[in-house]
Amino acid sequence: DGRGSEPQTVTLGIPGYNQWEPVEKARYPQDVAVLTIFDPSVALVEDRLWIASRDGMGQISLSSTAWGELDYTDWAPCRRLGKGYFPSIVGSEDRGVFVSHVRLNTKDLIDGDVRGTIAVHHSADGKEWKELPPATDEKDAHTQALALDPEHGLCVVYAAKRDGGWPLMAARSADFGQT
């Protein structure tokens, strides 16, 4: 808190996530949860902490807990949003929660070439979710991140394969992902 106190370490309440300890080989099931959380993104919206991540098979997962509790018993059931990589989550009290990710082309898991379109999901209340129209007509996005201005709209920043490299691009939706 900046007043000279010792930093406090808390568990995020995800089984195995904060229980790292050296072992000779992975133990099942204790160590499996630690190995299956990739690309985490977090957002604090009202009184809830939201976490979007993916597992080793490319399934995007979304969970939340009451902020300040960080207790495993309070975590909302995990929701799957489909296959993809590089999830990003943003939100605000008046606009709800938005999650985006790179949706994979069918061959990507075989080739390891992670490219695809950008999917966006929205929930006004954190319970009912709907998929919005694609953020762009981009087919070769590699990474992406969301930004939200509750007054002016939703913005996705992404890198996409082009001749000569991976330029950084952006697209903005003034109507919060509807178009």
mmCIF file of C-alpha atoms in Angstrom:
data_model
loop_
_atom_site.group_PDB
_atom_site.id
_atom_site.type_symbol
_atom_site.label_atom_id
_atom_site.label_comp_id
_atom_site.label_asym_id
_atom_site.label_seq_id
_atom_site.Cartn_x
_atom_site.Cartn_y
_atom_site.Cartn_z
ATOM 1 C CA ASP A 1 0.000 0.000 0.000
ATOM 2 C CA GLY A 2 3.044 2.277 -0.154
ATOM 3 C CA ARG A 3 3.187 2.908 3.596
ATOM 4 C CA GLY A 4 6.161 0.672 4.267
ATOM 5 C CA SER A 5 4.178 -2.461 4.989
ATOM 6 C CA GLU A 6 5.241 -5.869 3.693
ATOM 7 C CA PRO A 7 3.629 -6.930 0.404
ATOM 8 C CA GLN A 8 0.804 -9.407 0.861
ATOM 9 C CA THR A 9 0.660 -12.552 -1.245
ATOM 10 C CA VAL A 10 -2.717 -14.141 -1.810
ATOM 11 C CA THR A 11 -3.875 -17.087 -3.825
ATOM 12 C CA LEU A 12 -6.106 -16.391 -6.802
ATOM 13 C CA GLY A 13 -8.287 -19.291 -5.748
ATOM 14 C CA ILE A 14 -7.525 -21.333 -8.856
ATOM 15 C CA PRO A 15 -6.572 -24.844 -7.732
ATOM 16 C CA GLY A 16 -2.847 -25.397 -8.173
ATOM 17 C CA TYR A 17 -2.162 -21.951 -9.624
ATOM 18 C CA ASN A 18 -0.292 -20.554 -6.623
ATOM 19 C CA GLN A 19 0.973 -23.835 -5.224
ATOM 20 C CA TRP A 20 4.274 -24.044 -7.079
ATOM 21 C CA GLU A 21 6.812 -26.307 -5.441
ATOM 22 C CA PRO A 22 9.780 -28.113 -6.959
ATOM 23 C CA VAL A 23 9.156 -31.777 -7.713
ATOM 24 C CA GLU A 24 11.081 -34.365 -9.704
ATOM 25 C CA LYS A 25 8.183 -34.910 -12.090
ATOM 26 C CA ALA A 26 4.622 -33.684 -12.458
ATOM 27 C CA ARG A 27 2.110 -35.263 -10.096
ATOM 28 C CA TYR A 28 -1.423 -35.924 -11.238
ATOM 29 C CA PRO A 29 -3.791 -34.158 -10.564
ATOM 30 C CA GLN A 30 -2.044 -31.613 -8.301
ATOM 31 C CA ASP A 31 0.216 -30.090 -10.927
ATOM 32 C CA VAL A 32 -2.100 -30.279 -13.927
ATOM 33 C CA ALA A 33 -4.000 -27.047 -13.148
ATOM 34 C CA VAL A 34 -0.749 -25.096 -12.993
ATOM 35 C CA LEU A 35 0.214 -26.270 -16.468
ATOM 36 C CA THR A 36 -3.069 -25.417 -18.148
ATOM 37 C CA ILE A 37 -3.384 -21.655 -17.630
ATOM 38 C CA PHE A 38 -1.903 -19.558 -20.432
ATOM 39 C CA ASP A 39 -2.200 -15.953 -21.617
ATOM 40 C CA PRO A 40 -4.101 -14.614 -18.556
ATOM 41 C CA SER A 41 -5.825 -11.237 -18.789
ATOM 42 C CA VAL A 42 -7.621 -9.581 -15.863
ATOM 43 C CA ALA A 43 -10.092 -6.740 -15.364
ATOM 44 C CA LEU A 44 -11.698 -5.266 -12.276
ATOM 45 C CA VAL A 45 -15.328 -4.361 -13.008
ATOM 46 C CA GLU A 46 -17.423 -2.999 -10.149
ATOM 47 C CA ASP A 47 -16.870 -5.465 -7.295
ATOM 48 C CA ARG A 48 -15.672 -8.435 -9.395
ATOM 49 C CA LEU A 49 -12.245 -9.519 -10.562
ATOM 50 C CA TRP A 50 -12.497 -11.173 -14.005
ATOM 51 C CA ILE A 51 -9.855 -13.503 -15.453
ATOM 52 C CA ALA A 52 -9.738 -14.650 -19.080
ATOM 53 C CA SER A 53 -7.175 -17.304 -20.011
ATOM 54 C CA ARG A 54 -6.702 -20.303 -22.265
ATOM 55 C CA ASP A 55 -5.752 -23.893 -21.600
ATOM 56 C CA GLY A 56 -3.207 -26.035 -23.427
ATOM 57 C CA MET A 57 -5.793 -27.081 -26.010
ATOM 58 C CA GLY A 58 -6.687 -23.482 -26.884
ATOM 59 C CA GLN A 59 -10.012 -23.284 -25.004
ATOM 60 C CA ILE A 60 -10.701 -19.737 -23.788
ATOM 61 C CA SER A 61 -12.008 -19.698 -20.199
ATOM 62 C CA LEU A 62 -13.578 -16.928 -18.180
ATOM 63 C CA SER A 63 -13.958 -16.793 -14.379
ATOM 64 C CA SER A 64 -14.681 -14.134 -11.779
ATOM 65 C CA THR A 65 -14.706 -13.620 -8.036
ATOM 66 C CA ALA A 66 -15.750 -10.883 -5.636
ATOM 67 C CA TRP A 67 -12.901 -8.377 -5.369
ATOM 68 C CA GLY A 68 -11.226 -8.505 -1.989
ATOM 69 C CA GLU A 69 -12.422 -12.046 -1.291
ATOM 70 C CA LEU A 70 -9.987 -14.022 -3.431
ATOM 71 C CA ASP A 71 -11.478 -17.165 -1.971
ATOM 72 C CA TYR A 72 -11.926 -20.324 -4.027
ATOM 73 C CA THR A 73 -15.462 -20.789 -2.730
ATOM 74 C CA ASP A 74 -16.632 -17.544 -4.362
ATOM 75 C CA TRP A 75 -15.359 -18.172 -7.894
ATOM 76 C CA ALA A 76 -18.149 -18.194 -10.444
ATOM 77 C CA PRO A 77 -18.292 -21.350 -12.549
ATOM 78 C CA CYS A 78 -15.818 -21.262 -15.405
ATOM 79 C CA ARG A 79 -17.345 -20.366 -18.769
ATOM 80 C CA ARG A 80 -15.787 -21.534 -22.032
ATOM 81 C CA LEU A 81 -15.866 -19.085 -24.949
ATOM 82 C CA GLY A 82 -14.461 -21.294 -27.705
ATOM 83 C CA LYS A 83 -11.047 -22.066 -29.138
ATOM 84 C CA GLY A 84 -8.491 -19.341 -29.478
ATOM 85 C CA TYR A 85 -5.390 -17.616 -28.203
ATOM 86 C CA PHE A 86 -4.382 -14.346 -26.558
ATOM 87 C CA PRO A 87 -7.596 -13.481 -24.673
ATOM 88 C CA SER A 88 -8.077 -9.909 -23.513
ATOM 89 C CA ILE A 89 -10.721 -8.665 -21.064
ATOM 90 C CA VAL A 90 -11.990 -5.165 -20.252
ATOM 91 C CA GLY A 91 -15.095 -3.763 -18.645
ATOM 92 C CA SER A 92 -16.858 -0.949 -16.859
ATOM 93 C CA GLU A 93 -19.837 -0.617 -14.559
ATOM 94 C CA ASP A 94 -22.087 0.933 -17.207
ATOM 95 C CA ARG A 95 -20.866 -1.016 -20.295
ATOM 96 C CA GLY A 96 -20.400 -4.535 -18.895
ATOM 97 C CA VAL A 97 -17.586 -6.967 -19.639
ATOM 98 C CA PHE A 98 -15.946 -7.573 -23.037
ATOM 99 C CA VAL A 99 -13.642 -10.481 -23.908
ATOM 100 C CA SER A 100 -11.778 -10.888 -27.180
ATOM 101 C CA HIS A 101 -9.406 -13.509 -28.533
ATOM 102 C CA VAL A 102 -7.794 -14.661 -31.750
ATOM 103 C CA ARG A 103 -10.024 -17.414 -33.142
ATOM 104 C CA LEU A 104 -7.835 -20.022 -34.787
ATOM 105 C CA ASN A 105 -7.913 -21.159 -38.373
ATOM 106 C CA THR A 106 -8.541 -24.907 -38.531
ATOM 107 C CA LYS A 107 -4.953 -25.869 -39.379
ATOM 108 C CA ASP A 108 -3.331 -23.698 -36.706
ATOM 109 C CA LEU A 109 -3.062 -26.263 -33.930
ATOM 110 C CA ILE A 110 -1.261 -28.616 -36.309
ATOM 111 C CA ASP A 111 1.118 -26.021 -37.770
ATOM 112 C CA GLY A 112 1.673 -23.982 -34.613
ATOM 113 C CA ASP A 113 0.995 -20.904 -36.751
ATOM 114 C CA VAL A 114 -1.389 -19.001 -34.482
ATOM 115 C CA ARG A 115 -3.372 -16.731 -36.799
ATOM 116 C CA GLY A 116 -7.058 -16.083 -37.330
ATOM 117 C CA THR A 117 -9.953 -13.697 -36.885
ATOM 118 C CA ILE A 118 -10.694 -11.675 -33.747
ATOM 119 C CA ALA A 119 -13.757 -12.813 -31.810
ATOM 120 C CA VAL A 120 -15.459 -10.499 -29.288
ATOM 121 C CA HIS A 121 -17.929 -11.534 -26.558
ATOM 122 C CA HIS A 122 -19.991 -9.233 -24.318
ATOM 123 C CA SER A 123 -22.035 -9.506 -21.147
ATOM 124 C CA ALA A 124 -23.964 -6.679 -19.523
ATOM 125 C CA ASP A 125 -24.437 -8.631 -16.278
ATOM 126 C CA GLY A 126 -21.639 -11.239 -16.245
ATOM 127 C CA LYS A 127 -24.162 -14.072 -16.601
ATOM 128 C CA GLU A 128 -25.594 -13.944 -20.117
ATOM 129 C CA TRP A 129 -22.948 -13.767 -22.867
ATOM 130 C CA LYS A 130 -23.288 -13.120 -26.568
ATOM 131 C CA GLU A 131 -20.790 -13.110 -29.385
ATOM 132 C CA LEU A 132 -20.540 -9.761 -31.166
ATOM 133 C CA PRO A 133 -19.681 -9.292 -34.844
ATOM 134 C CA PRO A 134 -15.967 -9.833 -35.614
ATOM 135 C CA ALA A 135 -13.832 -6.873 -34.565
ATOM 136 C CA THR A 136 -12.341 -6.549 -38.071
ATOM 137 C CA ASP A 137 -12.362 -8.420 -41.345
ATOM 138 C CA GLU A 138 -8.812 -9.488 -40.477
ATOM 139 C CA LYS A 139 -8.036 -13.153 -41.145
ATOM 140 C CA ASP A 140 -4.363 -13.222 -40.085
ATOM 141 C CA ALA A 141 -4.362 -11.632 -36.619
ATOM 142 C CA HIS A 142 -1.676 -13.060 -34.362
ATOM 143 C CA THR A 143 -2.044 -11.186 -31.082
ATOM 144 C CA GLN A 144 -4.604 -8.671 -29.906
ATOM 145 C CA ALA A 145 -5.673 -6.597 -26.913
ATOM 146 C CA LEU A 146 -8.831 -4.664 -26.033
ATOM 147 C CA ALA A 147 -9.228 -1.179 -24.622
ATOM 148 C CA LEU A 148 -12.487 0.339 -23.401
ATOM 149 C CA ASP A 149 -13.464 3.971 -23.010
ATOM 150 C CA PRO A 150 -16.978 3.954 -21.512
ATOM 151 C CA GLU A 151 -17.727 7.251 -23.267
ATOM 152 C CA HIS A 152 -16.255 6.640 -26.727
ATOM 153 C CA GLY A 153 -16.202 2.936 -27.497
ATOM 154 C CA LEU A 154 -14.221 -0.236 -27.724
ATOM 155 C CA CYS A 155 -10.842 -0.529 -29.436
ATOM 156 C CA VAL A 156 -8.910 -3.636 -30.490
ATOM 157 C CA VAL A 157 -5.178 -3.371 -31.195
ATOM 158 C CA TYR A 158 -3.633 -6.294 -33.033
ATOM 159 C CA ALA A 159 -0.676 -7.539 -35.035
ATOM 160 C CA ALA A 160 -1.356 -9.340 -38.304
ATOM 161 C CA LYS A 161 0.804 -11.106 -40.876
ATOM 162 C CA ARG A 162 1.725 -8.975 -43.855
ATOM 163 C CA ASP A 163 4.481 -9.154 -46.431
ATOM 164 C CA GLY A 164 7.553 -8.002 -44.581
ATOM 165 C CA GLY A 165 6.356 -8.426 -41.010
ATOM 166 C CA TRP A 166 3.667 -8.097 -38.356
ATOM 167 C CA PRO A 167 2.498 -4.441 -38.285
ATOM 168 C CA LEU A 168 0.484 -3.196 -35.324
ATOM 169 C CA MET A 169 -3.044 -2.084 -36.267
ATOM 170 C CA ALA A 170 -6.173 -0.860 -34.477
ATOM 171 C CA ALA A 171 -9.913 -0.816 -35.017
ATOM 172 C CA ARG A 172 -12.465 1.173 -33.004
ATOM 173 C CA SER A 173 -16.164 0.561 -32.454
ATOM 174 C CA ALA A 174 -18.037 3.675 -31.324
ATOM 175 C CA ASP A 175 -21.119 1.523 -30.550
ATOM 176 C CA PHE A 176 -19.229 -0.894 -28.264
ATOM 177 C CA GLY A 177 -18.821 -3.828 -30.609
ATOM 178 C CA GLN A 178 -22.157 -3.788 -32.415
ATOM 179 C CA THR A 179 -20.409 -2.645 -35.613
#
